[in-house]
Amino acid sequence: MRSLALLAAVAVAASGALAQPNDSGLPLEPEQAAFDATYYDLSVAVDIDARTIEGTLVMEARVVQPTAAILLDLDAPLTVTSVEEVAYLVGTDQEVALARPFERTGNRLRIRLGRTAQPGEGLRLRIAYGGAPRVAPPWDGGFTWSETADGIPWVAVSCQVQGADLWWPVKDHPSDEADSVRVALTVPRDLRAISNGVWEGRTDNGDGTATERWFVSTPINNYGVSFGIGPYQTVEEVYESPLGYTADVPFFVMPERVEDAQRMMPSLLEDLAFMERTFGPYAWRGDGYKILHTPYLGMEHQSLVAYGSTFEDGPFGFDWLHFHELAHEWWANLGSAPDWNDFWVHESFASYSEALRAEDIARRAGGDADATYLRYMQGKRRGHRNVIAVAPRETRTTQQMYALPDGQSNGDIYVKGAWVLHTLRYLIDDDEAFLTAMRSLLYPSVEAEAVTDGRQARWVSTDDVLTAFSRAARRDLSGVFEVYLRQPEPPSLRTDRDGGTVTLTWVVPEAAAGAVFDVPVEVSVGGVAQRVAMAGGTGQVQVPAGATVEVDPNGRILFEPAE
């Protein structure tokens, strides 16, 4: 299991935790930090007509601190009907279930154990619950109740921002991932129910419903557990990995888009090949790779990426939506942020990978790869808000990272963070070293790339990124990270000309005062580019009379002109 519960634990009053409903990653209370979830077994019956669910969750956990209670998250609209602790009679395989008292306060479910559970002890809890889950507005968490072009039910769930507790009881914090998850979905018999991992079978229940079972054998983040229900058809092709293995890749798609899926599959599989060539093996080979057509735009559900895009390659030769969600299999699912204040590691790295994909396509086609890459990054230059830090040091929830004080979405964890990576590539000035640093965040050794059972899953924090790129640059980049990531305002660059001398001076925001910010600057003099060192934040370039001067002519550095 992947858990940082002991490190992430922060004791907070229950009233403070409840002040932010429907939010993932609240500071852990002691009764949450006291255990690591190791396995979730989730059975859910979906009543499409009533738009309700009825579920049972079995959670297995390991106690890491003495505790007399267990605290889980479950969205307030869902009702808990019973909680049992499940054990076995000594020396037998006979199960005994003991009812445990529980209480609901907002989105919290507190379960009393009736004793002090000791470190190292295993727990097995069974929770029966149900109700009408939240309906998802566009780009928000909850259930999407939709229909196909023929009016057949089409249902899916997404819960990245608000958390998995929107539809099942869970320890909803990024620092705790179960080793494995089993999902059983009961739906109308004429529909399919697709979830993460390996398909374990389908049972006709004889009452107009059928149950499909899926198993994820590797660590998975909570919001990555998902499903789609509908009249899915399967478009499947064999993926030939550049690493030497083959795998069947199914695209579960609505009937009206089957031909579109068939047309897109070669491009989608090339997306997968690019990611393996660039960042290392697809980590979840035992669970497979699947694409799920959804009534919402997309999401990076592990081994089951959600796809609701246009079924068209864009102007750079690939479908950005599929590629972005696929990139999260590396940047989010393999290398995961231990706290949402490091969420940019998910979104910025996936967004930046898009530019690398565009560059690679142009290179393979014999085009101008660098110009294509720069054009893609310029497209991401728009939309920086600079309101909150991309990677604040304080613990944050998903809502706090996604939403700005004015209610607008925080695109900086996507595009500004991607531009930081873009600048770091220029700063390091060695593509091999730069890409090796990125890859090392996921696979620090050749031996790690050979692992296939989930042990290669890693936590990746902003400090890990700083260390990797400092090694690649062969110098400490702490000041650069302080300016770009730890506070919101970008640096500005002042340009002063005195006769034939142009002086460049970095001006760092007051919140980063004292940071060593010495990013070199590209300057074009008379059409000839040169790299100007900025020791101490200042550099000079000599300019012949009448020569034109252009600072950062190719747009490789994140900064604002000084006023």
XYZ file of C-alpha atoms in Angstrom, residues 63 65-69 113-119 121:
14
model
C -3.615 -0.002 12.265
C -1.468 4.113 15.775
C -3.624 3.089 18.735
C -7.225 4.092 18.109
C -10.701 3.357 19.421
C -12.455 4.707 16.339
C -14.554 -0.112 17.543
C -15.455 -0.826 21.165
C -11.802 -1.325 22.047
C -8.379 0.151 21.380
C -7.035 -1.262 18.127
C -3.274 -1.706 18.374
C -0.508 -0.913 15.855
C -3.531 -5.074 13.913
